[in-house]
Amino acid sequence: MYLLQGVVLSLLAATSAASPVQDVFPRQSGAGYSLKQPPLTTPWTDKVGTDPWPEYPRPQLQRPHWQNLNGVWGYQNASGLNAVQSPPFGQQLGQEVLVPSCLESGLSGIQGSYTLYSWFSNSFKVPSDWKNQKVLLNFDAVDYEATVFVNGKKAGFHRGGYFRFTVDVTQYVKIGQENELLVFVHDPTDDGDFVIPIGKQTLHPSHIFYTPCSGIWQSAWLEAAPQNHITQLDLAANMDGQVNVTVHTSAMNVTSNVLVTVHDNGKVLKTHSGPSNRPFQFNVESPELWSPDSPKLYNVTVKLGNDKVQSYTGFRTIEKGKVNGVVRPMLNGEFVFMFGTLDQGFWPDGIYTPPTKEAMIYDLKVLKSLGFNMVRKHIKVETELFYQACDEIGLLVIQDMPSLRPSQSKTNPADCSSSPILPNADQQIEFDRQLDLLINQFKSFPSIATWVIYNEGWGQITDYHPEIELTERVKQLDPTRLVDSVTGWYDHGAGDFSDNHHYANPQCGTPFYSINSSPYDETRIGFQGEFGGVGNNVSIEHLWNVQEAINTINQTYEIDETIDAWNYRSHMLLGELEDQVKRFACSGGVWTQTTDVEGEVNGLITYDRRLKRVDEDQWKSDIQALYDAAAARSNATTSTL
């Protein structure tokens, strides 16, 4: 086995603007908070402390004055949904919790279960120089529903466990004084009849389904903004130098002039003015293009009246085209063989919340060092700092929409028959709305290459085919990327990919397929959405020490008794994929998976990130062989579709 060093290589020099200055005020001391011992730790567990995630959390829309609310908050369990009608104003809650964290995690200090209803409390001061400005309260992710109260007044509500939301609290706060903040959170996960986007979360963890995450699990923070301010910035820059911009503002029905400047290392490359709340375009001459081999980014400044924000972009074009008669994914006019791992984004100490930014980036650095050029973010959405890191490191991202209840059935009491748990009409509408949130929040990150709507039929209605309409909706919201409408199963011809899942052997763009998948469709991109998954058990100090999880280890697709056997089997499977690239129409693949998770032991790295299984020289060679085989298929006339 190969020991991980626990020291993360520093990121490439940041290309986005320097982080704004934080206006700091004292918060709760954290005297009552303590880390709960999780079933497994990582090298970063003890480094978290009571000041977690101090980084500026929104890299593509940065303002100069902000206040981080992360740290120790008050917490208490709530009795039910009706508890929101009786907020505990002016009361000290019974426990202390670390924000951001999952209530089920050791890092939270709670390590609870069935935390369906919760109260969170904190206090904050608004600096006196924020007077006459909007005071905006930001939550980057709260799972699942959040009701926000400020100084005894209901200030906002949000539904959706993966997406940021902003509450304008200007009318509720007292400048220069302590302000009381209460948040009521309801997170049903897969309780009862709820059908909501949950990904791999379940209240009953078993093998490929894991411990859930409830509560404020990404950063909470305040910022000051002018009365008319930028609320969303859409940037898309292509390989021809065209920059497409939409500057959304708080005055949605008012058109104002905005000024956009693209600069590089202090040198202004282009300044252009355009209207707010409407798309406009301009060109930058001969930009250096973004790719995994050369992840070049450019700083962008946007001014709207008194509002000035910093952002960044990368020039690249993602499309599909024909190369030697085969439909391929194209990056900057050339066939790109996309090869990465299935990345669950779970942590033994933080569940959904990585212990630190350094820890999060460690996983990405391991993938990049082995030669992977892509990561599939599997039915989870990360902090925006994750996608910034992919932009900077040079990793393409296949981004899944978190799935509805997966692989679960209900029993009809009339005849004892079983049927899959699928969304009703209202639940499907809510899924569609949250898919919109996903696209709109993350579509400006250059590294994201593909959106995935459904994974393996989980929550996918088959009486009709909603993915067909949803695919068109995604392409309307974001015409700059590819769409993998259904990865794995129940393919009805929508989207850009003909995507097969098969364990352990690949079936990528081939004239053979398994019962759960569809035949390769030559009008779309042949892709191996998942394969591999071979496992190797490890000693207890590297396992999620929960007996129910340990009992399911042998459900792994294949168990190899030694590290040498595991690397041998991996080599054989990668060689088989290489042969399919040479012979058939395989344009990329996703290896399962980056790390072990709970009862799964099929990661390149163990769940605690302390051991690598990979023979690094072998893996680098095998991955490079895939790119070489793809390149050999590219020496022909290319046309776009």
Short mmCIF file of C-alpha atoms in Angstrom, two decimals, residues 178-637:
data_model
loop_
_atom_site.label_atom_id
_atom_site.label_comp_id
_atom_site.label_asym_id
_atom_site.label_seq_id
_atom_site.Cartn_x
_atom_site.Cartn_y
_atom_site.Cartn_z
CA GLU A 178 -26.35 42.67 17.87
CA ASN A 179 -28.89 41.03 15.57
CA GLU A 180 -30.55 37.72 16.35
CA LEU A 181 -30.56 35.10 13.57
CA LEU A 182 -32.73 31.98 13.74
CA VAL A 183 -32.99 29.31 11.04
CA PHE A 184 -35.53 26.49 11.06
CA VAL A 185 -34.50 23.52 8.92
CA HIS A 186 -36.66 20.65 7.73
CA ASP A 187 -34.85 17.79 6.00
CA PRO A 188 -37.01 14.72 5.33
CA THR A 189 -34.43 12.89 3.16
CA ASP A 190 -36.33 9.69 2.22
CA ASP A 191 -38.76 9.69 5.14
CA GLY A 192 -42.36 8.71 4.47
CA ASP A 193 -43.80 9.87 1.15
CA PHE A 194 -41.25 12.58 0.48
CA VAL A 195 -39.68 12.42 -2.98
CA ILE A 196 -36.99 15.11 -3.20
CA PRO A 197 -33.49 15.38 -4.70
CA ILE A 198 -31.25 13.50 -2.26
CA GLY A 199 -28.55 11.74 -4.31
CA LYS A 200 -26.92 8.98 -2.25
CA GLN A 201 -28.41 10.09 1.07
CA THR A 202 -30.72 7.77 3.00
CA LEU A 203 -32.05 7.46 6.53
CA HIS A 204 -31.20 3.75 6.28
CA PRO A 205 -27.58 3.55 5.03
CA SER A 206 -26.57 0.35 3.28
CA HIS A 207 -23.65 -0.29 0.92
CA ILE A 208 -24.04 2.14 -2.03
CA PHE A 209 -26.40 4.46 -0.10
CA TYR A 210 -24.91 6.53 2.67
CA THR A 211 -25.41 8.59 5.83
CA PRO A 212 -27.56 11.66 5.10
CA CYS A 213 -26.67 15.32 5.60
CA SER A 214 -29.02 17.75 7.33
CA GLY A 215 -28.65 21.40 8.21
CA ILE A 216 -26.43 24.29 7.13
CA TRP A 217 -23.73 22.33 5.33
CA GLN A 218 -22.11 25.10 3.26
CA SER A 219 -20.98 28.59 4.24
CA ALA A 220 -23.25 31.26 5.73
CA TRP A 221 -22.20 34.88 5.30
CA LEU A 222 -23.22 38.53 5.05
CA GLU A 223 -22.30 41.11 2.44
CA ALA A 224 -23.02 44.75 1.67
CA ALA A 225 -24.26 45.82 -1.77
CA PRO A 226 -25.67 49.01 -3.32
CA GLN A 227 -29.42 49.45 -3.65
CA ASN A 228 -29.27 48.33 -7.30
CA HIS A 229 -26.76 45.52 -7.38
CA ILE A 230 -25.71 42.49 -9.42
CA THR A 231 -27.52 39.33 -8.34
CA GLN A 232 -26.17 36.87 -10.93
CA LEU A 233 -23.40 37.05 -13.50
CA ASP A 234 -23.55 34.72 -16.51
CA LEU A 235 -20.25 34.45 -18.40
CA ALA A 236 -19.48 32.15 -21.33
CA ALA A 237 -16.35 32.68 -23.42
CA ASN A 238 -15.69 30.51 -26.50
CA MET A 239 -12.61 29.49 -28.45
CA ASP A 240 -13.17 32.26 -31.01
CA GLY A 241 -12.78 34.91 -28.33
CA GLN A 242 -16.48 35.77 -28.06
CA VAL A 243 -17.62 36.61 -24.53
CA ASN A 244 -21.35 36.20 -23.85
CA VAL A 245 -22.55 38.13 -20.81
CA THR A 246 -25.79 38.57 -18.90
CA VAL A 247 -25.66 40.78 -15.81
CA HIS A 248 -28.77 40.14 -13.70
CA THR A 249 -29.63 42.87 -11.21
CA SER A 250 -31.90 43.48 -8.24
CA ALA A 251 -33.80 46.03 -10.37
CA MET A 252 -34.96 43.35 -12.76
CA ASN A 253 -37.27 45.56 -14.80
CA VAL A 254 -34.76 48.38 -15.18
CA THR A 255 -32.08 48.47 -17.87
CA SER A 256 -28.85 50.09 -16.73
CA ASN A 257 -25.42 50.36 -18.28
CA VAL A 258 -22.81 47.85 -17.15
CA LEU A 259 -19.08 47.92 -17.87
CA VAL A 260 -17.20 44.64 -18.32
CA THR A 261 -13.40 44.49 -18.34
CA VAL A 262 -11.32 41.40 -19.17
CA HIS A 263 -7.77 41.53 -17.89
CA ASP A 264 -4.76 39.26 -17.50
CA ASN A 265 -1.91 39.82 -15.06
CA GLY A 266 -2.87 43.45 -14.66
CA LYS A 267 -3.15 44.12 -18.38
CA VAL A 268 -6.54 45.21 -19.71
CA LEU A 269 -7.45 43.16 -22.77
CA LYS A 270 -10.94 44.49 -23.42
CA THR A 271 -13.51 46.86 -21.94
CA HIS A 272 -17.08 46.75 -23.16
CA SER A 273 -20.35 48.34 -22.06
CA GLY A 274 -23.76 46.73 -22.39
CA PRO A 275 -27.27 46.63 -20.89
CA SER A 276 -28.17 44.95 -17.62
CA ASN A 277 -30.70 42.10 -17.54
CA ARG A 278 -30.17 41.36 -21.24
CA PRO A 279 -27.55 39.22 -22.96
CA PHE A 280 -24.79 40.94 -24.94
CA GLN A 281 -21.52 39.90 -26.59
CA PHE A 282 -18.07 41.22 -27.35
CA ASN A 283 -14.78 39.76 -28.55
CA VAL A 284 -11.30 39.40 -27.08
CA GLU A 285 -8.59 39.01 -29.67
CA SER A 286 -6.57 35.76 -29.75
CA PRO A 287 -7.16 34.52 -26.18
CA GLU A 288 -5.23 31.60 -24.78
CA LEU A 289 -7.72 28.73 -24.60
CA TRP A 290 -8.73 26.78 -21.50
CA SER A 291 -8.19 23.00 -21.51
CA PRO A 292 -7.11 20.34 -19.01
CA ASP A 293 -3.59 20.61 -20.43
CA SER A 294 -3.57 24.41 -20.18
CA PRO A 295 -6.21 25.70 -17.74
CA LYS A 296 -5.83 29.38 -18.58
CA LEU A 297 -8.24 31.76 -16.84
CA TYR A 298 -8.83 35.49 -17.24
CA ASN A 299 -9.96 37.96 -14.60
CA VAL A 300 -13.19 39.87 -15.23
CA THR A 301 -14.43 43.05 -13.52
CA VAL A 302 -18.06 44.16 -13.83
CA LYS A 303 -19.37 47.58 -12.78
CA LEU A 304 -23.03 48.54 -12.38
CA GLY A 305 -23.37 52.03 -10.95
CA ASN A 306 -21.80 51.85 -7.48
CA ASP A 307 -21.58 48.06 -7.57
CA LYS A 308 -18.27 46.52 -8.62
CA VAL A 309 -17.68 42.77 -8.61
CA GLN A 310 -14.72 40.56 -9.51
CA SER A 311 -15.04 37.35 -11.50
CA TYR A 312 -13.17 35.20 -14.01
CA THR A 313 -13.71 33.12 -17.13
CA GLY A 314 -11.97 30.70 -19.46
CA PHE A 315 -12.17 30.63 -23.24
CA ARG A 316 -13.25 27.20 -24.47
CA THR A 317 -15.86 25.60 -26.72
CA ILE A 318 -17.54 22.30 -25.87
CA GLU A 319 -19.66 20.64 -28.55
CA LYS A 320 -20.10 17.37 -30.40
CA GLY A 321 -18.80 16.61 -33.86
CA LYS A 322 -17.98 13.78 -36.23
CA VAL A 323 -14.43 12.50 -36.42
CA ASN A 324 -13.82 9.80 -39.01
CA GLY A 325 -17.57 9.17 -39.08
CA VAL A 326 -17.93 8.75 -35.29
CA VAL A 327 -19.79 11.26 -33.09
CA ARG A 328 -17.36 12.62 -30.51
CA PRO A 329 -17.19 15.18 -27.69
CA MET A 330 -15.13 18.15 -28.88
CA LEU A 331 -13.12 20.65 -26.87
CA ASN A 332 -11.87 23.67 -28.80
CA GLY A 333 -12.51 21.93 -32.11
CA GLU A 334 -10.71 18.69 -31.25
CA PHE A 335 -11.90 15.29 -30.00
CA VAL A 336 -11.34 15.10 -26.25
CA PHE A 337 -11.39 11.66 -24.67
CA MET A 338 -12.96 12.38 -21.28
CA PHE A 339 -11.69 10.02 -18.61
CA GLY A 340 -12.32 10.46 -14.91
CA THR A 341 -13.69 8.95 -11.76
CA LEU A 342 -17.09 8.70 -10.15
CA ASP A 343 -16.69 11.25 -7.38
CA GLN A 344 -19.17 10.83 -4.52
CA GLY A 345 -17.93 13.77 -2.43
CA PHE A 346 -18.47 12.06 0.95
CA TRP A 347 -16.18 12.42 3.98
CA PRO A 348 -16.12 10.26 7.13
CA ASP A 349 -15.71 13.29 9.41
CA GLY A 350 -17.95 15.77 7.56
CA ILE A 351 -20.29 13.55 5.43
CA TYR A 352 -21.20 16.10 2.70
CA THR A 353 -18.93 18.86 4.02
CA PRO A 354 -15.18 18.39 3.41
CA PRO A 355 -13.25 19.18 6.59
CA THR A 356 -11.22 21.91 4.84
CA LYS A 357 -10.65 23.36 1.40
CA GLU A 358 -7.20 21.75 1.47
CA ALA A 359 -8.81 18.34 1.98
CA MET A 360 -11.30 18.87 -0.84
CA ILE A 361 -8.54 19.87 -3.27
CA TYR A 362 -6.41 16.90 -2.22
CA ASP A 363 -8.82 14.49 -3.94
CA LEU A 364 -8.68 16.54 -7.14
CA LYS A 365 -4.89 16.72 -7.05
CA VAL A 366 -4.65 12.94 -6.74
CA LEU A 367 -6.81 12.51 -9.85
CA LYS A 368 -4.84 15.08 -11.82
CA SER A 369 -1.50 13.54 -10.83
CA LEU A 370 -2.58 10.15 -12.20
CA GLY A 371 -3.54 11.66 -15.55
CA PHE A 372 -7.34 11.86 -15.28
CA ASN A 373 -8.69 14.86 -17.18
CA MET A 374 -12.24 14.71 -15.84
CA VAL A 375 -14.29 14.08 -12.71
CA ARG A 376 -17.94 13.06 -12.63
CA LYS A 377 -19.59 14.78 -9.67
CA HIS A 378 -22.02 12.03 -8.79
CA ILE A 379 -25.58 13.12 -7.85
CA LYS A 380 -24.19 15.76 -5.49
CA VAL A 381 -23.41 19.47 -5.83
CA GLU A 382 -20.29 20.93 -4.22
CA THR A 383 -19.33 24.33 -2.91
CA GLU A 384 -18.44 26.78 -5.68
CA LEU A 385 -14.82 26.58 -4.50
CA PHE A 386 -14.75 22.99 -5.78
CA TYR A 387 -15.55 24.10 -9.33
CA GLN A 388 -13.07 26.96 -9.07
CA ALA A 389 -10.42 24.39 -8.14
CA CYS A 390 -11.34 22.29 -11.20
CA ASP A 391 -11.08 25.44 -13.33
CA GLU A 392 -7.62 26.18 -11.94
CA ILE A 393 -6.24 22.63 -11.89
CA GLY A 394 -7.64 21.67 -15.28
CA LEU A 395 -10.26 18.98 -14.71
CA LEU A 396 -13.38 18.72 -16.85
CA VAL A 397 -16.53 18.17 -14.78
CA ILE A 398 -19.51 16.02 -15.65
CA GLN A 399 -22.12 17.40 -13.26
CA ASP A 400 -25.05 15.26 -12.17
CA MET A 401 -28.37 16.58 -11.01
CA PRO A 402 -28.95 15.02 -7.54
CA SER A 403 -31.39 12.19 -8.04
CA LEU A 404 -34.77 11.64 -6.47
CA ARG A 405 -35.32 8.58 -4.27
CA PRO A 406 -33.13 5.88 -5.77
CA SER A 407 -33.98 2.20 -6.19
CA GLN A 408 -36.70 2.21 -3.53
CA SER A 409 -40.09 0.56 -3.80
CA LYS A 410 -43.41 0.83 -2.03
CA THR A 411 -45.93 -1.93 -1.37
CA ASN A 412 -49.56 -1.66 -2.41
CA PRO A 413 -51.56 -2.95 0.61
CA ALA A 414 -54.47 -4.00 -1.63
CA ASP A 415 -52.57 -6.72 -3.49
CA CYS A 416 -49.09 -6.66 -1.85
CA SER A 417 -47.53 -5.73 -5.18
CA SER A 418 -44.50 -3.43 -5.21
CA SER A 419 -43.73 -0.47 -7.43
CA PRO A 420 -40.87 2.03 -7.58
CA ILE A 421 -41.21 5.25 -5.60
CA LEU A 422 -41.53 7.93 -8.26
CA PRO A 423 -42.47 11.62 -8.10
CA ASN A 424 -46.04 12.76 -8.41
CA ALA A 425 -46.85 15.73 -10.64
CA ASP A 426 -45.96 18.36 -8.03
CA GLN A 427 -42.76 16.58 -7.04
CA GLN A 428 -41.70 16.36 -10.68
CA ILE A 429 -42.31 20.10 -11.10
CA GLU A 430 -40.10 20.73 -8.06
CA PHE A 431 -37.36 18.50 -9.48
CA ASP A 432 -37.54 20.49 -12.72
CA ARG A 433 -37.28 23.78 -10.81
CA GLN A 434 -34.21 22.62 -8.91
CA LEU A 435 -32.60 21.43 -12.14
CA ASP A 436 -32.96 25.03 -13.32
CA LEU A 437 -31.25 26.19 -10.11
CA LEU A 438 -28.33 23.86 -10.78
CA ILE A 439 -27.78 25.11 -14.32
CA ASN A 440 -28.18 28.80 -13.50
CA GLN A 441 -25.88 28.76 -10.48
CA PHE A 442 -22.99 26.85 -12.02
CA LYS A 443 -23.10 27.48 -15.76
CA SER A 444 -20.30 30.07 -15.71
CA PHE A 445 -17.60 27.65 -14.47
CA PRO A 446 -15.42 26.78 -17.50
CA SER A 447 -14.56 23.28 -16.27
CA ILE A 448 -18.14 21.98 -16.39
CA ALA A 449 -18.47 20.16 -19.71
CA THR A 450 -21.66 18.12 -19.36
CA TRP A 451 -24.91 18.16 -17.42
CA VAL A 452 -26.50 14.85 -16.34
CA ILE A 453 -30.26 14.82 -15.71
CA TYR A 454 -31.01 11.24 -14.58
CA ASN A 455 -28.75 8.55 -13.13
CA GLU A 456 -29.73 4.90 -13.66
CA GLY A 457 -33.43 5.67 -13.76
CA TRP A 458 -33.54 6.87 -10.13
CA GLY A 459 -36.70 8.96 -9.86
CA GLN A 460 -37.12 8.83 -13.64
CA ILE A 461 -40.73 8.49 -14.75
CA THR A 462 -41.05 5.96 -17.57
CA ASP A 463 -44.81 6.23 -18.31
CA TYR A 464 -43.68 9.20 -20.38
CA HIS A 465 -40.21 10.56 -21.00
CA PRO A 466 -39.64 13.81 -19.03
CA GLU A 467 -35.95 13.77 -19.93
CA ILE A 468 -36.79 14.75 -23.51
CA GLU A 469 -38.40 18.04 -22.47
CA LEU A 470 -35.83 18.57 -19.70
CA THR A 471 -32.97 18.13 -22.15
CA GLU A 472 -34.35 20.92 -24.29
CA ARG A 473 -34.85 23.04 -21.19
CA VAL A 474 -31.22 22.55 -20.14
CA LYS A 475 -29.98 23.43 -23.62
CA GLN A 476 -32.06 26.61 -23.56
CA LEU A 477 -30.61 27.62 -20.19
CA ASP A 478 -27.08 26.69 -21.24
CA PRO A 479 -26.37 26.12 -24.95
CA THR A 480 -22.61 25.98 -24.32
CA ARG A 481 -22.43 22.40 -22.99
CA LEU A 482 -23.36 18.82 -23.73
CA VAL A 483 -26.25 17.03 -22.00
CA ASP A 484 -26.16 13.41 -20.85
CA SER A 485 -29.90 12.98 -20.35
CA VAL A 486 -29.84 9.48 -18.85
CA THR A 487 -26.61 7.92 -17.70
CA GLY A 488 -26.96 4.17 -17.44
CA TRP A 489 -30.56 3.06 -17.95
CA TYR A 490 -33.91 3.90 -19.59
CA ASP A 491 -32.52 5.66 -22.63
CA HIS A 492 -35.20 7.00 -24.98
CA GLY A 493 -32.90 8.83 -27.36
CA ALA A 494 -32.62 12.21 -25.64
CA GLY A 495 -29.40 14.15 -25.24
CA ASP A 496 -25.90 13.97 -26.65
CA PHE A 497 -24.71 10.66 -25.15
CA SER A 498 -25.37 6.97 -25.66
CA ASP A 499 -24.25 6.09 -22.14
CA ASN A 500 -23.70 2.58 -20.79
CA HIS A 501 -23.07 1.42 -17.21
CA HIS A 502 -21.53 -1.99 -16.77
CA TYR A 503 -19.55 -3.58 -13.94
CA ALA A 504 -16.83 -4.52 -13.90
CA ASN A 505 -16.02 -4.71 -17.63
CA PRO A 506 -16.67 -1.81 -20.01
CA GLN A 507 -19.16 -1.87 -22.90
CA CYS A 508 -18.34 1.47 -24.47
CA GLY A 509 -19.70 2.28 -27.93
CA THR A 510 -19.65 -1.43 -28.66
CA PRO A 511 -21.89 -3.84 -30.63
CA PHE A 512 -22.71 -5.63 -27.34
CA TYR A 513 -24.52 -4.46 -24.22
CA SER A 514 -26.09 -5.78 -21.01
CA ILE A 515 -29.74 -6.16 -20.04
CA ASN A 516 -29.91 -2.93 -18.01
CA SER A 517 -28.40 -0.75 -20.72
CA SER A 518 -29.35 0.23 -24.25
CA PRO A 519 -27.55 -0.62 -27.49
CA TYR A 520 -25.01 1.92 -28.67
CA ASP A 521 -26.69 4.64 -30.72
CA GLU A 522 -24.28 5.81 -33.43
CA THR A 523 -26.04 9.18 -33.73
CA ARG A 524 -24.75 10.12 -30.26
CA ILE A 525 -21.51 9.97 -28.28
CA GLY A 526 -20.58 6.47 -27.12
CA PHE A 527 -19.69 6.74 -23.44
CA GLN A 528 -18.93 4.43 -20.51
CA GLY A 529 -20.78 6.27 -17.73
CA GLU A 530 -19.59 3.81 -15.06
CA PHE A 531 -17.38 0.74 -14.94
CA GLY A 532 -14.65 -0.80 -12.78
CA GLY A 533 -15.77 -0.83 -9.19
CA VAL A 534 -13.35 -3.57 -8.17
CA GLY A 535 -12.72 -3.62 -4.44
CA ASN A 536 -10.04 -4.45 -1.93
CA ASN A 537 -10.74 -4.70 1.78
CA VAL A 538 -8.49 -2.93 4.26
CA SER A 539 -7.81 -3.08 7.98
CA ILE A 540 -10.25 -1.60 10.45
CA GLU A 541 -8.28 1.62 11.01
CA HIS A 542 -9.11 2.65 7.41
CA LEU A 543 -12.76 1.51 7.43
CA TRP A 544 -15.98 3.28 8.34
CA ASN A 545 -16.31 1.58 11.72
CA VAL A 546 -20.05 0.93 11.62
CA GLN A 547 -20.94 -2.73 11.73
CA GLU A 548 -23.88 -2.42 9.31
CA ALA A 549 -21.52 -0.94 6.71
CA ILE A 550 -18.80 -3.52 7.31
CA ASN A 551 -21.40 -6.26 6.81
CA THR A 552 -22.08 -5.02 3.26
CA ILE A 553 -18.47 -4.90 2.03
CA ASN A 554 -18.86 -8.18 0.18
CA GLN A 555 -21.67 -6.64 -1.89
CA THR A 556 -18.92 -4.83 -3.81
CA TYR A 557 -18.90 -5.93 -7.48
CA GLU A 558 -15.63 -7.79 -7.04
CA ILE A 559 -13.26 -8.18 -4.09
CA ASP A 560 -9.56 -8.57 -4.81
CA GLU A 561 -7.67 -10.08 -1.90
CA THR A 562 -4.43 -8.15 -2.33
CA ILE A 563 -3.34 -4.74 -3.60
CA ASP A 564 -1.36 -6.47 -6.34
CA ALA A 565 -4.47 -8.34 -7.47
CA TRP A 566 -6.49 -5.11 -7.37
CA ASN A 567 -3.99 -3.30 -9.57
CA TYR A 568 -3.79 -6.29 -11.92
CA ARG A 569 -7.57 -6.36 -12.33
CA SER A 570 -7.67 -2.59 -12.83
CA HIS A 571 -4.97 -2.87 -15.49
CA MET A 572 -6.96 -5.54 -17.32
CA LEU A 573 -10.16 -3.50 -17.28
CA LEU A 574 -8.41 -0.34 -18.45
CA GLY A 575 -6.77 -2.38 -21.20
CA GLU A 576 -10.18 -3.66 -22.24
CA LEU A 577 -11.46 -0.08 -22.44
CA GLU A 578 -8.40 0.86 -24.52
CA ASP A 579 -9.20 -1.94 -26.94
CA GLN A 580 -12.77 -0.66 -27.28
CA VAL A 581 -11.43 2.83 -28.02
CA LYS A 582 -9.31 1.34 -30.82
CA ARG A 583 -12.01 -0.95 -32.25
CA PHE A 584 -15.33 0.74 -31.66
CA ALA A 585 -16.80 4.17 -30.83
CA CYS A 586 -15.79 4.77 -27.23
CA SER A 587 -15.31 8.47 -26.41
CA GLY A 588 -14.70 8.39 -22.67
CA GLY A 589 -15.39 6.68 -19.41
CA VAL A 590 -15.93 6.98 -15.68
CA TRP A 591 -14.04 4.70 -13.31
CA THR A 592 -15.76 3.79 -10.03
CA GLN A 593 -14.50 5.52 -7.91
CA THR A 594 -12.32 8.23 -6.32
CA THR A 595 -12.56 7.02 -2.71
CA ASP A 596 -14.13 4.33 -0.60
CA VAL A 597 -17.39 5.40 1.02
CA GLU A 598 -18.76 3.72 4.15
CA GLY A 599 -19.46 0.10 3.09
CA GLU A 600 -17.84 0.44 -0.33
CA VAL A 601 -14.13 -0.42 -0.65
CA ASN A 602 -13.58 0.23 -4.36
CA GLY A 603 -11.82 3.60 -4.30
CA LEU A 604 -8.45 4.65 -5.62
CA ILE A 605 -8.05 5.96 -2.07
CA THR A 606 -9.45 4.70 1.22
CA TYR A 607 -12.30 6.64 2.82
CA ASP A 608 -9.95 8.27 5.34
CA ARG A 609 -7.65 9.47 2.50
CA ARG A 610 -4.67 7.88 4.26
CA LEU A 611 -3.95 5.03 1.83
CA LYS A 612 -3.70 4.89 -1.94
CA ARG A 613 -4.35 1.59 -3.66
CA VAL A 614 -3.00 2.65 -7.03
CA ASP A 615 0.30 1.57 -8.52
CA GLU A 616 0.93 5.09 -9.77
CA ASP A 617 3.27 4.24 -12.65
CA GLN A 618 0.89 1.57 -13.92
CA TRP A 619 -2.15 3.82 -13.72
CA LYS A 620 -0.43 6.75 -15.40
CA SER A 621 0.66 4.47 -18.23
CA ASP A 622 -2.78 2.88 -18.64
CA ILE A 623 -4.56 6.25 -18.67
CA GLN A 624 -2.12 7.71 -21.17
CA ALA A 625 -2.70 4.67 -23.36
CA LEU A 626 -6.40 5.60 -23.52
CA TYR A 627 -5.59 9.11 -24.72
CA ASP A 628 -3.10 7.74 -27.26
CA ALA A 629 -5.68 5.30 -28.63
CA ALA A 630 -8.23 8.13 -28.93
CA ALA A 631 -5.70 10.37 -30.65
CA ALA A 632 -4.95 7.66 -33.20
CA ARG A 633 -8.66 7.65 -34.11
CA SER A 634 -8.64 11.44 -34.61
CA ASN A 635 -6.44 11.73 -37.69
CA ALA A 636 -9.30 12.43 -40.04
CA THR A 637 -11.68 15.12 -41.22
#
